[in-house]
mmCIF file of C-alpha atoms in Angstrom:
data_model
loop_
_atom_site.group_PDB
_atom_site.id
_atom_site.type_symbol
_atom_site.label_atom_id
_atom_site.label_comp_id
_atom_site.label_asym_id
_atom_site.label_seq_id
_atom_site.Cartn_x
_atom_site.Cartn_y
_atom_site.Cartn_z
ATOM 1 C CA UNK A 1 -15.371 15.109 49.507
ATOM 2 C CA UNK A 2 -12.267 16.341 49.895
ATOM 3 C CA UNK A 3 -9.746 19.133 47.880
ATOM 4 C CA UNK A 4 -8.035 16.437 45.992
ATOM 5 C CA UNK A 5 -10.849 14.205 44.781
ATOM 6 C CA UNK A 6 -12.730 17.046 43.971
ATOM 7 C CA UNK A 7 -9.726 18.958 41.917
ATOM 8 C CA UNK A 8 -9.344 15.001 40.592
ATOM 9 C CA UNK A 9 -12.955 15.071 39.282
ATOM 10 C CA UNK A 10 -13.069 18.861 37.937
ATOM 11 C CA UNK A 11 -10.022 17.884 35.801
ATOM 12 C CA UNK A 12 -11.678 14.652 34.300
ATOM 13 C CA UNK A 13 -14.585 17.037 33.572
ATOM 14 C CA UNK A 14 -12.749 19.504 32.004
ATOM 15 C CA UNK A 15 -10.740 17.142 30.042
ATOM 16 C CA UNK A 16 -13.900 15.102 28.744
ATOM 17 C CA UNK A 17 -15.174 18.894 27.569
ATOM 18 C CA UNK A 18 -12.021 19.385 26.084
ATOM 19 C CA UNK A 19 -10.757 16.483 24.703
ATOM 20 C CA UNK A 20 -7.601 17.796 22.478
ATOM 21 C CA UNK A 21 -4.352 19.462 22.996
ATOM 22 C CA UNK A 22 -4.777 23.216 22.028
ATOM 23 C CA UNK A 23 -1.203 23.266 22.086
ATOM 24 C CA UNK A 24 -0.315 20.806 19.067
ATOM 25 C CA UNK A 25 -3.359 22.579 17.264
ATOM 26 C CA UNK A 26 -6.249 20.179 18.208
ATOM 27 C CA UNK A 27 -4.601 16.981 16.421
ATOM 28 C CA UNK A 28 -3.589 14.949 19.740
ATOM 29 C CA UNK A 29 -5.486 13.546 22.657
ATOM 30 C CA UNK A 30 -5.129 16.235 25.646
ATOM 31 C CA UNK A 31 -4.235 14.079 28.718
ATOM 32 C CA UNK A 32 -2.882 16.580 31.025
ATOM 33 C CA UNK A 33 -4.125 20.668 32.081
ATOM 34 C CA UNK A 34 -1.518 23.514 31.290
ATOM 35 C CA UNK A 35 -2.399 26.560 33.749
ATOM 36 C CA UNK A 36 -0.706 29.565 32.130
ATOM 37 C CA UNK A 37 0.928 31.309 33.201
ATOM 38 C CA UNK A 38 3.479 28.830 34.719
ATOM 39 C CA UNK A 39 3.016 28.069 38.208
ATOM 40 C CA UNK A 40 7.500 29.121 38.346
ATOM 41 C CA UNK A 41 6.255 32.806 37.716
ATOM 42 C CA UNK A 42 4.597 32.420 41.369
ATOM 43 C CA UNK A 43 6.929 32.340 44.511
ATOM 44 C CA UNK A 44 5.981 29.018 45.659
ATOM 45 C CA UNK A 45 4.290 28.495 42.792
ATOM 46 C CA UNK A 46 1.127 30.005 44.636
ATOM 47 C CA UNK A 47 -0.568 31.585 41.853
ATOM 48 C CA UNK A 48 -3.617 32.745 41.903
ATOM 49 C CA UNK A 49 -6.927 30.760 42.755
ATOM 50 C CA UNK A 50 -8.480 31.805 39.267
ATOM 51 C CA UNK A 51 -5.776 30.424 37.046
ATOM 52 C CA UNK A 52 -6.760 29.687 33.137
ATOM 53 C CA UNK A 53 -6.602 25.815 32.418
ATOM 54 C CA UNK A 54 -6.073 25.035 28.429
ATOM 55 C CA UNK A 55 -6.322 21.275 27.562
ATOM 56 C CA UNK A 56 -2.851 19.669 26.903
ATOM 57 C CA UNK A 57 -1.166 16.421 25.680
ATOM 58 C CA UNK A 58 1.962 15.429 28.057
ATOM 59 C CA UNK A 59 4.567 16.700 25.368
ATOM 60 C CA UNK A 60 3.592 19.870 25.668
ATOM 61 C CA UNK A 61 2.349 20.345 29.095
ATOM 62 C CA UNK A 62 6.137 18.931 30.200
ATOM 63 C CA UNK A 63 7.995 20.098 27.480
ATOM 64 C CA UNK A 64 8.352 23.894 28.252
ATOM 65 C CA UNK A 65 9.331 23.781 32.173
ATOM 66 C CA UNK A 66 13.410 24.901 30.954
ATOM 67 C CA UNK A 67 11.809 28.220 29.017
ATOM 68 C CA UNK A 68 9.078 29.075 31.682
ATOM 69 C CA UNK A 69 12.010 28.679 34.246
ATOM 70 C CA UNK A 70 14.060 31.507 31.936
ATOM 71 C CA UNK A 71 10.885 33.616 31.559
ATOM 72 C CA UNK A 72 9.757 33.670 34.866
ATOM 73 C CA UNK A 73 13.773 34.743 36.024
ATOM 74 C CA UNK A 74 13.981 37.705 33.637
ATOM 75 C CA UNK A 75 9.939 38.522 34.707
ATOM 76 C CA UNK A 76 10.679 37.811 38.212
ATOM 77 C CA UNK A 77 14.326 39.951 38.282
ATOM 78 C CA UNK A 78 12.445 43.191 37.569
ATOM 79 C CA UNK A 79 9.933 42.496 39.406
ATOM 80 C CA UNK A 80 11.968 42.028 42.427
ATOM 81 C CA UNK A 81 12.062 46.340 42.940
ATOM 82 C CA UNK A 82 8.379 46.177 43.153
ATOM 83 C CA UNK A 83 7.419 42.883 45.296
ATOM 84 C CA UNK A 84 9.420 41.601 48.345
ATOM 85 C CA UNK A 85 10.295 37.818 46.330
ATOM 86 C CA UNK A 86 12.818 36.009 48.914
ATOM 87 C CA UNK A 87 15.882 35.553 47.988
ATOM 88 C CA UNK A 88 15.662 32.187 48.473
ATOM 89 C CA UNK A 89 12.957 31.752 45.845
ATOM 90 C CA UNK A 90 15.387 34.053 43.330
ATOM 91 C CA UNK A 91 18.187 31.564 44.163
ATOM 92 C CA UNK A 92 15.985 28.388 43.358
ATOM 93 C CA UNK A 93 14.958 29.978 40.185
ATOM 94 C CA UNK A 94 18.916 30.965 39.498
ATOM 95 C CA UNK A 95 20.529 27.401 39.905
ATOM 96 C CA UNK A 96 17.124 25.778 37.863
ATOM 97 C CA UNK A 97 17.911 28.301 34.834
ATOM 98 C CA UNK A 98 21.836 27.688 35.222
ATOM 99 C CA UNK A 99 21.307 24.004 35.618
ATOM 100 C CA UNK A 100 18.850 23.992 33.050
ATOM 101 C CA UNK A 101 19.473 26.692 30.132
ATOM 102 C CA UNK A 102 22.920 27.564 30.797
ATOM 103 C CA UNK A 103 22.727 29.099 26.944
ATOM 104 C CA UNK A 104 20.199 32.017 28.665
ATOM 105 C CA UNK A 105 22.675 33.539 31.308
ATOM 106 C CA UNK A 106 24.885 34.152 27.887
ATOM 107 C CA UNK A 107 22.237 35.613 26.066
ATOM 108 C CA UNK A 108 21.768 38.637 29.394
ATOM 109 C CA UNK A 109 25.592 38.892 29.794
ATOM 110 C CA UNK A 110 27.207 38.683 25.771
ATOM 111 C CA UNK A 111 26.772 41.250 23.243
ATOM 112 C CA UNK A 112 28.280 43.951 22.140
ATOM 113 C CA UNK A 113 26.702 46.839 24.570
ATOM 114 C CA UNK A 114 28.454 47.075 27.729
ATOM 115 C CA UNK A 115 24.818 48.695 28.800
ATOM 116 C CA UNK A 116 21.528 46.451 29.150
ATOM 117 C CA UNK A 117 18.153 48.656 29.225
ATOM 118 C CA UNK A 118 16.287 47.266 31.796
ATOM 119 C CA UNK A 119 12.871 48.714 33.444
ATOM 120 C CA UNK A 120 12.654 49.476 36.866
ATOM 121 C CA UNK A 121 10.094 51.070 39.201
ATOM 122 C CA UNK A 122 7.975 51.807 35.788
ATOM 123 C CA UNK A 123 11.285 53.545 34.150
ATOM 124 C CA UNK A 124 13.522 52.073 31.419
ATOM 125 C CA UNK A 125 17.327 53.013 32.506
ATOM 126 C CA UNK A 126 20.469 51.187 31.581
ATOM 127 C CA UNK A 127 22.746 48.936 33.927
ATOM 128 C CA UNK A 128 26.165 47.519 33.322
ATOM 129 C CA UNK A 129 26.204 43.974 32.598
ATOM 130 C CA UNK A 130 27.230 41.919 35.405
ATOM 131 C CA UNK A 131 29.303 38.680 35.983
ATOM 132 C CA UNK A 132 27.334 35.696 36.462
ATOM 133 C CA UNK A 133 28.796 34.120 40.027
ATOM 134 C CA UNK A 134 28.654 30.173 39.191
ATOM 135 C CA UNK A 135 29.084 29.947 43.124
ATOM 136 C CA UNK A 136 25.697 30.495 43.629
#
């Protein structure tokens, strides 16, 4: 058998175990697997084997993709002292959030502080705001 029609019959399984959306609070068929957390947080989206599966309907299994892209760039951008992500993954992740949820680049860059605390290397310091480059 191979990866596919086996993945294919584990989800059928899971979803006859599990037959309702935990998401919309058990009230609506689940017809689709969320895997928290979202596969965007993963360069590649290669998570880990041993991901958590919760049963979900399609609203909400779909409906979140524009605020896991936003988390996973603001998890992902500190991260980035700590892991070697390619730039080329950070630049994906960029235009989906400025294609997406232009409203989040205001949110990092507006405000009254000049200063944003952000953590890196395990230590919270501050760092000027910076212009977003729409070039990008």
């Amino acid at each position: 058998m191979g990866e596919a029609r086996r993945k294919l019959l584990s989800n059928k399984k899971f979803l006859s175990q599990h037959s309702l959306c935990c998401l919309c609070g058990g009230t609506v068929p689940a017809t689709t697997i969320e895997q928290p957390p979202p596969k965007v947080f993963f360069v590649n989206k290669e998570g880990p084997a041993a991901t958590h599966r919760v049963p979900a309907c399609e609203r909400c299994n779909s409906g979140s993709s524009n605020r896991d892209q936003v988390a996973a760039l603001f998890a992902l951008t500190q991260a980035t002292v700590h892991r070697g992500i390619p730039d080329s993954y950070m630049n994906k992740l960029i235009l989906g959030v400025r294609n997406n949820a232009p409203s989040a680049f205001a949110a990092l860059i507006g405000g009254a502080s000049t200063d944003v605390p952000l953590r890196v290397a395990g230590q919270i310091d501050l760092y000027s705001r910076v212009e977003v480059d729409n070039s990008i």
